[in-house]
Short mmCIF file of C-alpha atoms and ligand atoms in Angstrom, two decimals:
data_model
loop_
_atom_site.label_atom_id
_atom_site.label_comp_id
_atom_site.label_asym_id
_atom_site.label_seq_id
_atom_site.Cartn_x
_atom_site.Cartn_y
_atom_site.Cartn_z
CA MET A 1 0.00 0.00 0.00
CA GLU A 2 1.30 3.43 -0.90
CA ILE A 3 1.54 5.96 1.93
CA PHE A 4 0.69 9.59 1.27
CA ILE A 5 0.74 12.42 3.78
CA ASP A 6 -2.48 14.43 4.12
CA THR A 7 -1.26 17.97 4.71
CA ALA A 8 -0.21 21.24 3.06
CA ASN A 9 2.35 21.91 5.80
CA ILE A 10 5.84 22.00 4.25
CA ASP A 11 7.65 21.17 7.52
CA GLU A 12 5.51 18.06 8.05
CA ILE A 13 6.00 16.99 4.43
CA ARG A 14 9.76 17.50 4.67
CA GLN A 15 10.00 15.48 7.92
CA ALA A 16 7.86 12.57 6.69
CA ASN A 17 9.78 12.53 3.42
CA ASP A 18 13.07 12.26 5.36
CA TRP A 19 11.77 9.07 6.99
CA GLY A 20 11.85 7.45 3.54
CA ILE A 21 8.35 5.97 3.63
CA LEU A 22 6.45 8.61 1.69
CA ASP A 23 4.94 7.95 -1.76
CA GLY A 24 2.91 11.12 -2.26
CA VAL A 25 0.95 14.04 -0.80
CA THR A 26 -2.72 15.05 -0.72
CA THR A 27 -3.96 18.55 -0.04
CA ASN A 28 -7.43 20.07 0.06
CA PRO A 29 -8.70 23.66 0.35
CA SER A 30 -9.20 23.35 4.14
CA LEU A 31 -5.65 22.03 4.68
CA VAL A 32 -4.22 24.87 2.57
CA ALA A 33 -6.31 27.46 4.46
CA LYS A 34 -4.99 26.09 7.78
CA GLU A 35 -1.40 27.07 6.94
CA LYS A 36 0.02 30.21 8.56
CA ASP A 37 1.29 31.90 5.40
CA LYS A 38 -2.16 32.76 4.01
CA GLY A 39 -0.71 35.08 1.38
CA LYS A 40 1.39 32.37 -0.24
CA ASP A 41 0.17 31.55 -3.74
CA PHE A 42 -1.45 28.10 -3.95
CA LYS A 43 0.44 27.25 -7.15
CA ALA A 44 3.72 28.08 -5.40
CA ILE A 45 2.82 25.74 -2.52
CA VAL A 46 2.01 22.90 -4.94
CA LYS A 47 5.27 23.51 -6.84
CA GLU A 48 7.29 23.43 -3.62
CA ILE A 49 5.66 20.14 -2.58
CA CYS A 50 6.34 18.62 -6.02
CA GLU A 51 10.00 19.56 -5.72
CA LEU A 52 10.24 17.94 -2.27
CA VAL A 53 8.37 14.67 -2.82
CA HIS A 54 8.82 12.63 -5.97
CA GLY A 55 5.38 11.02 -6.15
CA ASP A 56 1.76 11.89 -6.85
CA ILE A 57 0.76 15.30 -5.45
CA SER A 58 -2.98 16.01 -5.30
CA ALA A 59 -4.10 19.61 -5.77
CA GLU A 60 -7.80 20.42 -5.63
CA VAL A 61 -9.94 22.66 -7.83
CA VAL A 62 -12.38 25.00 -6.08
CA ALA A 63 -14.71 25.53 -9.04
CA THR A 64 -17.97 23.59 -9.22
CA ARG A 65 -19.17 24.10 -12.84
CA TYR A 66 -17.68 22.02 -15.65
CA GLU A 67 -16.04 24.84 -17.65
CA ALA A 68 -14.57 26.45 -14.54
CA ILE A 69 -13.32 23.08 -13.23
CA MET A 70 -11.60 22.49 -16.58
CA HIS A 71 -10.01 25.95 -16.46
CA GLU A 72 -8.58 25.45 -12.96
CA ALA A 73 -7.59 21.84 -13.63
CA ARG A 74 -5.52 22.82 -16.68
CA ILE A 75 -3.71 25.48 -14.62
CA LEU A 76 -2.96 23.01 -11.80
CA ALA A 77 -1.86 20.25 -14.19
CA LYS A 78 0.71 22.61 -15.75
CA ILE A 79 2.53 23.14 -12.43
CA HIS A 80 4.34 19.79 -12.50
CA LYS A 81 4.03 16.38 -14.17
CA ASN A 82 3.31 14.75 -10.79
CA VAL A 83 0.23 16.87 -10.08
CA VAL A 84 -2.98 14.84 -9.81
CA VAL A 85 -5.99 17.16 -10.07
CA LYS A 86 -8.57 16.68 -7.33
CA VAL A 87 -12.15 17.05 -8.52
CA PRO A 88 -15.39 16.76 -6.49
CA LEU A 89 -17.72 13.82 -7.02
CA THR A 90 -20.52 15.68 -8.80
CA PRO A 91 -21.95 15.37 -12.34
CA ASP A 92 -19.84 18.35 -13.47
CA GLY A 93 -16.79 16.95 -11.68
CA LEU A 94 -17.06 13.53 -13.31
CA LYS A 95 -17.67 15.10 -16.72
CA ALA A 96 -14.40 17.00 -16.21
CA VAL A 97 -12.66 13.76 -15.16
CA LYS A 98 -13.53 12.22 -18.53
CA THR A 99 -12.26 15.22 -20.51
CA LEU A 100 -9.11 15.50 -18.38
CA LYS A 101 -8.32 11.82 -18.94
CA ALA A 102 -8.61 12.35 -22.70
CA GLU A 103 -6.14 15.26 -22.32
CA GLY A 104 -3.71 13.05 -20.38
CA THR A 105 -4.33 14.62 -16.97
CA ARG A 106 -4.73 12.30 -13.98
CA THR A 107 -7.52 12.99 -11.51
CA ASN A 108 -8.31 12.22 -7.87
CA VAL A 109 -12.07 12.19 -7.32
CA THR A 110 -12.74 13.48 -3.84
CA LEU A 111 -15.65 13.60 -1.36
CA CYS A 112 -16.69 10.00 -2.09
CA PHE A 113 -19.04 8.53 0.52
CA SER A 114 -20.59 5.51 -1.23
CA ALA A 115 -19.67 2.53 -3.37
CA ASN A 116 -22.01 3.69 -6.13
CA GLN A 117 -20.22 7.04 -6.30
CA ALA A 118 -16.93 5.15 -6.61
CA LEU A 119 -18.38 3.06 -9.46
CA LEU A 120 -19.31 6.24 -11.36
CA ALA A 121 -15.86 7.77 -10.77
CA ALA A 122 -14.16 4.65 -12.16
CA LYS A 123 -16.44 4.65 -15.21
CA ALA A 124 -15.56 8.33 -15.82
CA GLY A 125 -11.87 7.38 -15.82
CA ALA A 126 -10.63 8.59 -12.44
CA TYR A 127 -7.00 7.75 -11.67
CA ILE A 128 -7.76 7.82 -7.91
CA ILE A 129 -10.99 7.62 -5.88
CA SER A 130 -10.94 9.11 -2.38
CA PRO A 131 -13.53 7.64 0.00
CA PHE A 132 -13.59 9.54 3.34
CA VAL A 133 -13.65 6.90 6.09
CA GLY A 134 -13.32 9.19 9.14
CA ARG A 135 -16.20 11.45 8.14
CA LEU A 136 -18.39 8.36 7.53
CA ASP A 137 -17.49 7.05 11.01
CA ASP A 138 -18.36 10.48 12.45
CA ALA A 139 -21.80 10.24 10.82
CA GLY A 140 -22.47 6.87 12.46
CA HIS A 141 -21.49 4.61 9.53
CA ASP A 142 -18.66 2.10 9.26
CA GLY A 143 -16.24 3.95 6.95
CA MET A 144 -14.09 0.91 6.22
CA GLU A 145 -17.12 -1.02 4.98
CA ILE A 146 -17.25 1.07 1.81
CA ILE A 147 -13.54 0.45 1.20
CA GLU A 148 -14.31 -3.29 1.16
CA GLU A 149 -17.25 -2.72 -1.19
CA ILE A 150 -15.27 -0.53 -3.58
CA ARG A 151 -12.38 -3.06 -3.61
CA GLU A 152 -14.85 -5.81 -4.56
CA ILE A 153 -16.56 -3.76 -7.28
CA TYR A 154 -13.27 -2.60 -8.83
CA ASP A 155 -11.90 -6.16 -8.78
CA ASN A 156 -15.16 -7.55 -10.27
CA TYR A 157 -14.85 -5.30 -13.31
CA LYS A 158 -11.06 -4.85 -13.43
CA PHE A 159 -11.22 -1.07 -13.00
CA ASP A 160 -7.70 0.29 -12.59
CA THR A 161 -8.81 3.37 -10.56
CA LYS A 162 -6.72 3.42 -7.37
CA ILE A 163 -8.54 3.33 -4.03
CA LEU A 164 -7.12 6.00 -1.74
CA VAL A 165 -8.39 5.80 1.85
CA ALA A 166 -8.92 9.42 2.95
CA SER A 167 -10.07 11.10 6.17
CA VAL A 168 -7.86 8.74 8.16
CA ARG A 169 -8.11 9.43 11.89
CA ASN A 170 -6.11 6.67 13.62
CA PRO A 171 -3.65 3.77 13.13
CA LEU A 172 -6.51 1.24 13.01
CA HIS A 173 -7.82 2.86 9.83
CA VAL A 174 -4.38 2.35 8.26
CA LYS A 175 -4.18 -1.32 9.25
CA GLN A 176 -7.70 -2.00 8.01
CA ALA A 177 -6.98 -0.23 4.71
CA ALA A 178 -3.92 -2.43 4.16
CA LEU A 179 -5.80 -5.63 5.09
CA ILE A 180 -8.59 -4.82 2.64
CA GLY A 181 -6.07 -4.14 -0.11
CA ALA A 182 -6.57 -0.41 -0.62
CA ASP A 183 -3.96 0.99 -3.02
CA ILE A 184 -3.14 4.12 -0.99
CA ALA A 185 -3.83 5.60 2.44
CA THR A 186 -3.38 9.33 2.95
CA ILE A 187 -2.41 9.92 6.53
CA PRO A 188 -2.17 13.05 8.72
CA PHE A 189 1.31 13.69 10.20
CA LYS A 190 0.17 12.88 13.77
CA VAL A 191 -1.16 9.45 12.73
CA LEU A 192 2.03 8.76 10.73
CA GLU A 193 4.02 9.35 13.93
CA GLN A 194 1.68 7.02 15.84
CA LEU A 195 2.34 4.22 13.32
CA TYR A 196 5.96 4.00 14.50
CA LYS A 197 5.02 3.79 18.17
CA HIS A 198 4.77 0.69 20.34
CA PRO A 199 5.43 0.67 24.11
CA LEU A 200 7.28 -2.66 23.80
CA THR A 201 9.65 -1.13 21.22
CA ASP A 202 10.46 1.74 23.62
CA ALA A 203 10.85 -0.59 26.63
CA GLY A 204 12.92 -3.11 24.65
CA LEU A 205 15.27 -0.44 23.32
CA LYS A 206 15.80 1.00 26.81
CA GLN A 207 16.62 -2.48 28.15
CA PHE A 208 19.13 -3.16 25.34
CA LEU A 209 20.87 0.19 25.88
CA ASP A 210 20.97 -0.20 29.69
CA ASP A 211 22.47 -3.73 29.40
CA TRP A 212 24.98 -2.58 26.81
CA ALA A 213 26.09 0.36 29.01
CA LYS A 214 27.09 -2.17 31.71
CA LEU A 215 29.59 -3.68 29.25
CA GLY A 216 31.42 -0.38 28.86
CA GLN A 217 32.18 -1.13 25.17
CA GLN A 218 31.73 0.83 21.96
CA ILE A 219 31.09 -0.44 18.44
CA LYS A 220 34.01 0.94 16.48
C1 E4P B 1 -7.75 14.01 1.49
O1 E4P B 1 -7.63 13.77 0.33
C2 E4P B 1 -9.00 14.45 2.11
O2 E4P B 1 -9.36 15.71 1.68
C3 E4P B 1 -8.80 14.40 3.61
O3 E4P B 1 -8.29 13.13 3.97
C4 E4P B 1 -10.06 14.73 4.42
O4 E4P B 1 -9.78 14.53 5.79
P1 E4P B 1 -10.73 15.07 6.97
O5 E4P B 1 -12.03 14.35 6.87
O6 E4P B 1 -9.98 14.74 8.22
O7 E4P B 1 -10.88 16.55 6.74
#
């Protein structure tokens, strides 16, 4: 499973990239708006991320009508060859996905909350579908259930649209995504850090170092 970081924060992206486990980055308008430097041009942020991480970088349109989505998508796609244009799961959005595919631009269809929506996105030619598991959980559903359903539907019909598990809130979401066979999970920085953590790792390391110190040797 590919691991993406779900943030527009350059420091977080740089740190996660240094760990050597990062395959890509997803951003959305809310994540961009959360950053301190509000005056910084969105295209400049996307360019900076593309130069840091050599993988798929999702950048989202904010238009909702077909023509306007196409206009913004073409601008975003020109920033870097690794840009994947994020488009909302609406009739206009999926119409744009089809045109963008014909133009050679890859898309990430966002705000997916059902298996039927994911079926439509795949038929339109989406490169990535982003079902939001955390927001479904928040609304009283089982978010991971739709990941299982989408996996089954895509496998049934050999759709090559990648399933990206979005709105990840905890390490359990990541494990379940990998067990189901999702292609990608996009993970907030805090959850990425949690993935490394286990109390037995910390306790075991302390024990090894304490025992070694008694030897009074160095590895030279
Ligand atoms: C990423 O592509 C999504 O926009 C993001 O995971 C949504 O996460 P949230 O539900 O925590 O805002």
